[in-house]
Backbone as a printed PyTorch tensor [residue, N CA C, xyz], in Angstrom:
tensor([[[-34.7850,  10.2170,  15.6930],
         [-33.2950,  10.1350,  15.7920],
         [-32.8020,   9.0640,  14.7450]],

        [[-33.5110,   8.0260,  14.6010],
         [-33.0910,   6.9270,  13.5950],
         [-33.1350,   7.5220,  12.1730]],

        [[-34.0410,   8.2420,  11.8780],
         [-34.0550,   8.8450,  10.5590],
         [-33.0290,   9.8120,  10.1540]],

        [[-32.5780,  10.5730,  11.2860],
         [-31.4670,  11.4920,  11.1480],
         [-30.1470,  10.7090,  10.9260]],

        [[-29.9610,   9.5440,  11.5100],
         [-28.7650,   8.7540,  11.2790],
         [-28.7290,   8.1610,   9.8960]],

        [[-29.8590,   7.7070,   9.3800],
         [-29.9340,   7.2080,   8.0660],
         [-29.6530,   8.3040,   7.0200]],

        [[-30.2250,   9.5790,   7.3810],
         [-29.9730,  10.6130,   6.3520],
         [-28.5230,  10.9930,   6.4170]],

        [[-27.8680,  11.0160,   7.5660],
         [-26.4160,  11.4110,   7.7270],
         [-25.6080,  10.3330,   6.8990]],

        [[-25.8590,   9.0500,   6.9850],
         [-25.1070,   7.9920,   6.3120],
         [-25.3970,   8.2160,   4.8660]],

        [[-26.5930,   8.6180,   4.3400],
         [-26.8040,   8.7030,   2.9580],
         [-26.0330,   9.9550,   2.4390]],

        [[-25.9970,  11.0650,   3.2000],
         [-25.1750,  12.1530,   2.8240],
         [-23.6770,  11.9040,   2.7450]],

        [[-23.2320,  11.1400,   3.5770],
         [-21.7320,  10.7390,   3.6580],
         [-21.6150,   9.7210,   2.3460]],

        [[-22.4390,   8.9480,   2.0830],
         [-22.1280,   8.0120,   0.9810],
         [-22.2590,   8.7740,  -0.4290]],

        [[-22.9670,   9.7370,  -0.4800],
         [-23.1100,  10.5000,  -1.7040],
         [-21.8880,  11.2870,  -1.9120]],

        [[-21.2950,  11.8350,  -0.7430],
         [-20.2500,  12.6930,  -0.8450],
         [-18.9750,  11.7910,  -1.1980]],

        [[-18.9300,  10.5440,  -0.5770],
         [-17.8030,   9.6490,  -1.0620],
         [-17.7940,   9.2060,  -2.3940]],

        [[-19.1370,   8.8970,  -2.8950],
         [-19.0570,   8.6470,  -4.3600],
         [-18.6870,   9.6960,  -5.3380]],

        [[-19.1120,  11.0080,  -5.0080],
         [-18.6570,  12.1610,  -5.6750],
         [-17.2560,  12.3170,  -5.5970]],

        [[-16.6390,  12.1190,  -4.4770],
         [-15.1980,  12.3040,  -4.2440],
         [-14.4520,  11.3410,  -5.2220]],

        [[-14.9410,   9.9570,  -5.1860],
         [-14.2710,   8.9540,  -5.9630],
         [-14.4220,   9.2190,  -7.5110]],

        [[-15.5960,   9.7110,  -7.8480],
         [-15.7240,  10.1560,  -9.3240],
         [-14.8350,  11.1240,  -9.5560]],

        [[-14.6750,  12.2410,  -8.7450],
         [-13.7800,  13.2780,  -9.1120],
         [-12.3800,  12.9530,  -9.1380]],

        [[-11.9090,  11.9700,  -8.3030],
         [-10.5350,  11.5670,  -8.3530],
         [-10.3390,  10.7000,  -9.5640]],

        [[-11.1640,   9.8660,  -9.9840],
         [-11.1210,   9.2180, -11.3830],
         [-11.0920,  10.2130, -12.4830]],

        [[-11.9990,  11.2020, -12.5060],
         [-11.8240,  12.1300, -13.5900],
         [-10.6050,  12.9380, -13.6040]],

        [[-10.0490,  13.3520, -12.5000],
         [ -8.7960,  14.1260, -12.4030],
         [ -7.7050,  13.2750, -13.0520]],

        [[ -7.6750,  11.8970, -12.5140],
         [ -6.6740,  11.0060, -13.1180],
         [ -6.6900,  10.9380, -14.6270]],

        [[ -7.8340,  10.9110, -15.1790],
         [ -8.0470,  10.7010, -16.5750],
         [ -7.5900,  11.9300, -17.4090]],

        [[ -7.4340,  12.9600, -16.7220],
         [ -7.0170,  14.3330, -17.2720],
         [ -5.4730,  14.2930, -17.5890]],

        [[ -4.7890,  13.3680, -17.1110],
         [ -3.2850,  13.1860, -17.1510],
         [ -2.9190,  12.3790, -18.3410]],

        [[ -1.6550,  12.4120, -18.9070],
         [ -1.0490,  11.6070, -19.9260],
         [ -0.6300,  10.4050, -19.2510]],

        [[ -0.0390,   9.5620, -20.0620],
         [  0.4370,   8.1870, -19.5970],
         [  1.5000,   8.1940, -18.4480]],

        [[  2.4390,   9.0780, -18.6640],
         [  3.5070,   9.2690, -17.6460],
         [  3.0650,   9.6280, -16.2880]],

        [[  2.1080,  10.5860, -16.2560],
         [  1.5690,  11.1370, -14.9080],
         [  0.7210,   9.9920, -14.3070]],

        [[ -0.0370,   9.3950, -15.1750],
         [ -1.0400,   8.3490, -14.7560],
         [ -0.1240,   7.1760, -14.1380]],

        [[  0.8810,   6.7460, -14.7330],
         [  1.8510,   5.7650, -14.3000],
         [  2.3640,   6.1620, -12.9670]],

        [[  2.8320,   7.4440, -12.8200],
         [  3.2670,   7.9840, -11.5670],
         [  2.1980,   7.9440, -10.4310]],

        [[  1.0270,   8.3350, -10.7230],
         [ -0.0560,   8.2670,  -9.6330],
         [ -0.3700,   6.8320,  -9.3180]],

        [[ -0.3830,   5.9130, -10.2470],
         [ -0.6220,   4.5610,  -9.9930],
         [  0.3940,   3.9930,  -9.0490]],

        [[  1.7470,   4.4190,  -9.3410],
         [  2.7530,   3.9070,  -8.5210],
         [  2.6540,   4.4320,  -7.0640]],

        [[  2.1490,   5.6730,  -6.8940],
         [  2.0190,   6.2990,  -5.5820],
         [  0.8200,   5.5290,  -4.7860]],

        [[ -0.2200,   5.1750,  -5.5760],
         [ -1.2670,   4.3440,  -4.9480],
         [ -0.7500,   2.9890,  -4.5010]],

        [[  0.1510,   2.4170,  -5.2540],
         [  0.5720,   1.0350,  -4.8460],
         [  1.5580,   1.1910,  -3.7260]],

        [[  2.2410,   2.2690,  -3.5910],
         [  3.1770,   2.5230,  -2.4580],
         [  2.2670,   2.6980,  -1.1660]],

        [[  1.1190,   3.3630,  -1.2860],
         [  0.2080,   3.6080,  -0.2370],
         [ -0.4490,   2.2760,   0.3300]],

        [[ -0.7100,   1.3860,  -0.7150],
         [ -1.2810,   0.1470,  -0.4840],
         [ -0.2730,  -0.7130,   0.3050]],

        [[  0.9620,  -0.6880,  -0.1890],
         [  2.0870,  -1.4330,   0.5910],
         [  2.3160,  -0.8270,   1.9800]],

        [[  2.1980,   0.4480,   2.1650],
         [  2.4060,   0.9630,   3.4840],
         [  1.2030,   0.4520,   4.3740]],

        [[  0.1320,   0.4540,   3.8930],
         [ -1.0960,  -0.0620,   4.6900],
         [ -0.8620,  -1.4490,   5.1610]],

        [[ -0.3710,  -2.1980,   4.2010],
         [ -0.0950,  -3.7250,   4.5260],
         [  0.9930,  -3.6790,   5.5010]],

        [[  1.9490,  -2.9760,   5.4560],
         [  3.0040,  -2.9560,   6.4200],
         [  2.6470,  -2.6910,   7.8060]],

        [[  1.7510,  -1.6410,   7.9150],
         [  1.3110,  -1.2690,   9.1390],
         [  0.2950,  -2.3040,   9.7640]],

        [[ -0.6450,  -2.7450,   8.9300],
         [ -1.4950,  -3.8520,   9.3520],
         [ -0.8190,  -5.0640,   9.8160]],

        [[  0.2760,  -5.3710,   9.2400],
         [  1.0500,  -6.6190,   9.6950],
         [  2.2800,  -6.2250,  10.7200]],

        [[  2.1530,  -4.9390,  11.2070],
         [  3.1410,  -4.4500,  12.2160],
         [  4.6170,  -4.4970,  11.7890]],

        [[  4.7620,  -4.3400,  10.4820],
         [  6.1310,  -4.2110,   9.9550],
         [  6.7250,  -2.9590,  10.1060]],

        [[  5.8670,  -2.0170,  10.2210],
         [  6.3540,  -0.5550,  10.4640],
         [  5.4800,   0.0410,  11.5600]],

        [[  6.0130,   1.0410,  12.1880],
         [  5.2780,   1.7390,  13.3070],
         [  4.3120,   2.7720,  12.7380]],

        [[  3.3530,   3.1630,  13.5420],
         [  2.4030,   4.2370,  13.1210],
         [  3.1470,   5.4830,  12.6780]],

        [[  4.1830,   5.7990,  13.4900],
         [  4.9830,   7.0150,  13.1420],
         [  5.7340,   6.8680,  11.7270]],

        [[  6.2150,   5.7080,  11.5150],
         [  6.8170,   5.4590,  10.2070],
         [  5.7650,   5.5070,   9.0040]],

        [[  4.6070,   4.9730,   9.3280],
         [  3.5130,   4.8800,   8.4050],
         [  3.0090,   6.4180,   8.0200]],

        [[  2.9370,   7.1870,   9.0530],
         [  2.4330,   8.5710,   8.8940],
         [  3.5050,   9.4670,   8.0860]],

        [[  4.8440,   9.2320,   8.4930],
         [  5.8220,   9.9430,   7.8160],
         [  5.8100,   9.5770,   6.2600]],

        [[  5.6840,   8.3500,   5.9950],
         [  5.8060,   7.9530,   4.6050],
         [  4.5490,   8.3280,   3.9300]],

        [[  3.3870,   8.2910,   4.4770],
         [  2.2150,   8.5980,   3.8450],
         [  2.2000,  10.1680,   3.5310]],

        [[  2.7410,  10.9260,   4.5000],
         [  2.9270,  12.4240,   4.2580],
         [  3.8100,  12.6910,   3.0890]],

        [[  4.9730,  11.8850,   3.1560],
         [  5.9700,  12.1310,   2.1030],
         [  5.3760,  11.8760,   0.7420]],

        [[  4.5720,  10.8220,   0.5670],
         [  3.9830,  10.5260,  -0.6340],
         [  2.9160,  11.6590,  -0.9760]],

        [[  2.1560,  12.0810,  -0.0210],
         [  1.2080,  13.3070,  -0.3220],
         [  1.9550,  14.5540,  -0.9040]],

        [[  3.0560,  14.8700,  -0.2720],
         [  3.9750,  15.9700,  -0.6560],
         [  4.4740,  15.7320,  -2.0450]],

        [[  5.0560,  14.5890,  -2.4120],
         [  5.5270,  14.2130,  -3.6110],
         [  4.4300,  14.4250,  -4.7580]],

        [[  3.2880,  13.8070,  -4.4840],
         [  2.2130,  13.8340,  -5.4450],
         [  1.8220,  15.3120,  -5.6450]],

        [[  1.7400,  16.1790,  -4.5840],
         [  1.2670,  17.5950,  -4.7410],
         [  2.2440,  18.3040,  -5.6330]],

        [[  3.6770,  18.0280,  -5.2580],
         [  4.6640,  18.7900,  -6.1420],
         [  4.6490,  18.4980,  -7.5200]],

        [[  4.4030,  17.1570,  -7.7610],
         [  4.4040,  16.7880,  -9.3030],
         [  3.2000,  17.2570,  -9.9160]],

        [[  2.0710,  17.1630,  -9.2860],
         [  0.8550,  17.5730,  -9.9930],
         [  0.9600,  19.1830, -10.1110]],

        [[  1.5780,  19.8490,  -9.2010],
         [  1.6380,  21.3980,  -9.4060],
         [  2.5990,  21.6030, -10.6560]],

        [[  3.6580,  20.9100, -10.7960],
         [  4.6070,  21.0560, -11.9360],
         [  3.7720,  20.7830, -13.1800]],

        [[  3.0710,  19.6260, -13.1750],
         [  2.3430,  19.3320, -14.4350],
         [  1.2790,  20.4030, -14.7990]],

        [[  0.6260,  20.7800, -13.8600],
         [ -0.4530,  21.9500, -14.0230],
         [  0.2240,  23.1460, -14.6090]],

        [[  1.4090,  23.4450, -13.9060],
         [  2.1730,  24.7870, -14.5640],
         [  2.6920,  24.5940, -15.8980]],

        [[  3.3240,  23.4830, -16.1930],
         [  3.9310,  23.2190, -17.3980],
         [  2.9410,  22.7600, -18.5620]],

        [[  1.9380,  22.0050, -18.1780],
         [  1.0020,  21.5220, -19.1200],
         [  1.6170,  20.3840, -19.9640]],

        [[  2.5860,  19.7350, -19.3990],
         [  3.1830,  18.5170, -20.1620],
         [  3.0360,  17.3380, -19.3170]],

        [[  3.0800,  16.1990, -20.0260],
         [  2.9760,  14.8500, -19.3590],
         [  4.4610,  14.4400, -19.1180]],

        [[  4.9460,  15.1740, -18.0270],
         [  6.3690,  14.9290, -17.6180],
         [  6.3370,  14.7580, -16.1210]],

        [[  7.0070,  13.7680, -15.6370],
         [  7.1100,  13.6820, -14.1610],
         [  8.5920,  14.0770, -13.7730]],

        [[  8.8010,  15.1470, -13.1040],
         [ 10.1080,  15.6160, -12.7060],
         [ 10.8200,  14.6690, -11.7610]],

        [[ 12.1750,  14.6070, -11.7110],
         [ 12.9150,  13.8310, -10.8680],
         [ 12.9570,  14.5260,  -9.4380]],

        [[ 11.9130,  14.2840,  -8.6420],
         [ 11.9330,  14.9980,  -7.3290],
         [ 12.2710,  13.8680,  -6.3040]],

        [[ 12.9170,  14.5070,  -5.2300],
         [ 13.1450,  13.7560,  -4.1160],
         [ 12.6630,  14.4490,  -2.9300]],

        [[ 11.7640,  13.8870,  -2.0960],
         [ 11.2380,  14.4300,  -0.9340],
         [ 11.8900,  13.9640,   0.2890]],

        [[ 12.3760,  14.9370,   1.0640],
         [ 13.0600,  14.4690,   2.3500],
         [ 12.5720,  15.3700,   3.4620]],

        [[ 12.4820,  14.6210,   4.7110],
         [ 12.1120,  15.3550,   5.8220],
         [ 13.2310,  16.2450,   6.3730]],

        [[ 12.9180,  17.3000,   7.0410],
         [ 13.9170,  18.2000,   7.5440],
         [ 15.0540,  17.4380,   8.1340]],

        [[ 14.7620,  16.3590,   8.9790],
         [ 15.8610,  15.6370,   9.6800],
         [ 16.7210,  14.8710,   8.8310]],

        [[ 16.1940,  14.5920,   7.5330],
         [ 17.0550,  13.8160,   6.6160],
         [ 17.7330,  14.6910,   5.6350]],

        [[ 17.6380,  15.9420,   5.7140],
         [ 18.2230,  16.8980,   4.5970],
         [ 19.8400,  16.7790,   4.5440]],

        [[ 20.3580,  16.5920,   5.6270],
         [ 21.8450,  16.5230,   5.6390],
         [ 22.3540,  15.3840,   4.7810]],

        [[ 21.5300,  14.2900,   4.5810],
         [ 22.0260,  13.1650,   3.7840],
         [ 22.1700,  13.3930,   2.3140]],

        [[ 21.4390,  14.4960,   1.8830],
         [ 21.4910,  14.7970,   0.4650],
         [ 22.3640,  16.1190,   0.2540]],

        [[ 22.2190,  17.0760,   1.2110],
         [ 22.8520,  18.4330,   1.0230],
         [ 23.6380,  18.6180,   2.1150]],

        [[ 24.9800,  19.1070,   1.9410],
         [ 25.8370,  19.4760,   3.0210],
         [ 25.1120,  20.5960,   3.8010]],

        [[ 25.1180,  20.4950,   5.1170],
         [ 24.3980,  21.4270,   5.9590],
         [ 22.9350,  21.5510,   5.6740]],

        [[ 22.3160,  20.5310,   5.1940],
         [ 21.0790,  20.5880,   4.4570],
         [ 19.8680,  21.3180,   5.3860]],

        [[ 19.8880,  20.9000,   6.6700],
         [ 18.7600,  21.6300,   7.3280],
         [ 18.9490,  23.1440,   7.3940]],

        [[ 20.1300,  23.5190,   7.5580],
         [ 20.5090,  24.9920,   7.6530],
         [ 20.2350,  25.6620,   6.3050]],

        [[ 20.7840,  24.9560,   5.2930],
         [ 20.6690,  25.5850,   3.9430],
         [ 19.2200,  25.6320,   3.5330]],

        [[ 18.5050,  24.6370,   3.6730],
         [ 17.0990,  24.5690,   3.2080],
         [ 16.1910,  25.5180,   3.8830]],

        [[ 16.3970,  25.8890,   5.2340],
         [ 15.4500,  26.8740,   5.8140],
         [ 15.4980,  28.1820,   5.2420]],

        [[ 16.4400,  28.5250,   4.3570],
         [ 16.6000,  29.9530,   3.7950],
         [ 16.4540,  29.6840,   2.2300]],

        [[ 16.4350,  28.5700,   1.7580],
         [ 16.4130,  28.3390,   0.2770],
         [ 15.1600,  28.7980,  -0.4080]],

        [[ 15.2960,  29.2830,  -1.5170],
         [ 13.9960,  29.7480,  -2.3030],
         [ 13.9700,  28.8950,  -3.5420]],

        [[ 12.7410,  28.7760,  -4.1570],
         [ 12.6210,  27.9540,  -5.3250],
         [ 13.5160,  28.2900,  -6.4190]],

        [[ 14.1660,  27.2830,  -6.9570],
         [ 15.0880,  27.4970,  -8.0510],
         [ 16.5240,  27.5100,  -7.6100]],

        [[ 16.8580,  27.6830,  -6.2360],
         [ 18.1560,  27.7940,  -5.7600],
         [ 18.8650,  26.4930,  -6.0020]],

        [[ 20.0820,  26.5440,  -6.5150],
         [ 20.9840,  25.4020,  -6.6160],
         [ 21.6960,  25.1010,  -5.2830]],

        [[ 21.4840,  23.6400,  -4.8880],
         [ 22.1420,  23.2210,  -3.6160],
         [ 23.2570,  22.3410,  -4.0170]],

        [[ 24.4010,  22.7620,  -4.1830],
         [ 25.5340,  21.9900,  -4.5710],
         [ 25.3860,  21.6590,  -6.1000]],

        [[ 26.0370,  20.6150,  -6.5300],
         [ 26.0710,  20.2100,  -7.9070],
         [ 24.8560,  19.3400,  -8.3130]],

        [[ 24.2110,  18.7970,  -7.3680],
         [ 23.1960,  17.7570,  -7.6210],
         [ 21.8000,  18.1290,  -7.4850]],

        [[ 21.4430,  19.1430,  -6.7220],
         [ 20.0920,  19.4040,  -6.2840],
         [ 19.6130,  20.8550,  -6.5450]],

        [[ 18.3960,  21.0230,  -6.8970],
         [ 17.6540,  22.2940,  -6.9960],
         [ 16.5300,  22.3250,  -5.9650]],

        [[ 16.3950,  23.3510,  -5.2030],
         [ 15.3010,  23.5020,  -4.2640],
         [ 13.9690,  23.8670,  -5.0520]],

        [[ 12.9810,  22.9900,  -4.8000],
         [ 11.5600,  23.1960,  -5.4370],
         [ 10.6350,  23.8670,  -4.5000]],

        [[ 10.3590,  23.3380,  -3.2670],
         [  9.4200,  23.9160,  -2.3720],
         [  9.5570,  23.1700,  -1.0350]],

        [[  8.9460,  23.6490,  -0.1160],
         [  8.7020,  22.8640,   1.1060],
         [  7.2580,  22.8460,   1.3870]],

        [[  6.9750,  21.7900,   2.2340],
         [  5.4920,  21.5300,   2.6060],
         [  5.5130,  20.9350,   4.0020]],

        [[  4.5950,  21.4360,   4.9070],
         [  4.4330,  20.9860,   6.2670],
         [  3.2110,  20.1690,   6.3430]],

        [[  3.5380,  18.8030,   6.6000],
         [  2.3880,  17.8710,   6.8910],
         [  2.7760,  17.1190,   7.9430]],

        [[  2.5910,  17.4950,   9.2290],
         [  3.1400,  16.8150,  10.4130],
         [  4.5380,  17.2430,  10.7220]],

        [[  5.3450,  17.4560,   9.8260],
         [  6.7700,  17.9760,   9.9210],
         [  7.0430,  18.5330,   8.5260]],

        [[  8.1200,  19.2770,   8.5020],
         [  8.5750,  19.9420,   7.3000],
         [  9.1740,  18.9690,   6.3690]],

        [[  8.7130,  18.9620,   5.0530],
         [  9.4210,  18.1940,   4.0330],
         [  9.8760,  19.1900,   3.0000]],

        [[ 11.0290,  18.8560,   2.2700],
         [ 11.5380,  19.5860,   1.3680],
         [ 11.5300,  18.7990,   0.1110]],

        [[ 11.1820,  19.5180,  -1.0460],
         [ 11.0660,  18.7230,  -2.3700],
         [ 12.3120,  19.2530,  -3.1580]],

        [[ 13.1940,  18.3860,  -3.4910],
         [ 14.4820,  18.8360,  -4.3270],
         [ 14.3660,  18.0270,  -5.6120]],

        [[ 14.8490,  18.8840,  -6.6240],
         [ 14.9010,  18.2970,  -8.0410],
         [ 16.3680,  17.8730,  -8.3390]],

        [[ 16.5920,  16.6400,  -8.8520],
         [ 17.9130,  16.3250,  -9.2460],
         [ 18.3410,  17.0920, -10.4660]],

        [[ 19.4690,  17.7430, -10.5160],
         [ 19.9460,  18.4530, -11.5650],
         [ 20.7860,  17.5360, -12.4720]],

        [[ 20.5840,  17.4830, -13.7030],
         [ 21.2380,  16.6130, -14.6490],
         [ 22.4600,  17.5020, -15.2770]],

        [[ 23.5360,  16.8910, -15.1490],
         [ 24.7600,  17.7520, -15.6950],
         [ 25.5060,  16.7510, -16.6800]]])
């Protein structure tokens, strides 16, 4: 039994090392703008962890913010992969319950929105992502 536990720990350690190396190599595939964005998101996650540890935010606030960051990261990296450019789009990620703050009748409008749809004069719908709750990714329209 003891040998099995050691073997399991060894396998987990190797997997974590490979994962860390993969994350580092993925990050090095990007230009300076995207690298700076990813660094910013890592700093935000570190700050969230600090706030949770020091009971400045609740577990629910921590989870929502962590999920929002994950959605933001995924949307930007998808954009970068599709465009092949070192550009970070001006995305805003909102939970479904926050949608009315940016878009009139936001919750209702976003439920039927399709990628590229203009939402008023300021926003364009990019995508939605469900991570614990529904998040919407909106791009600021420059006029």
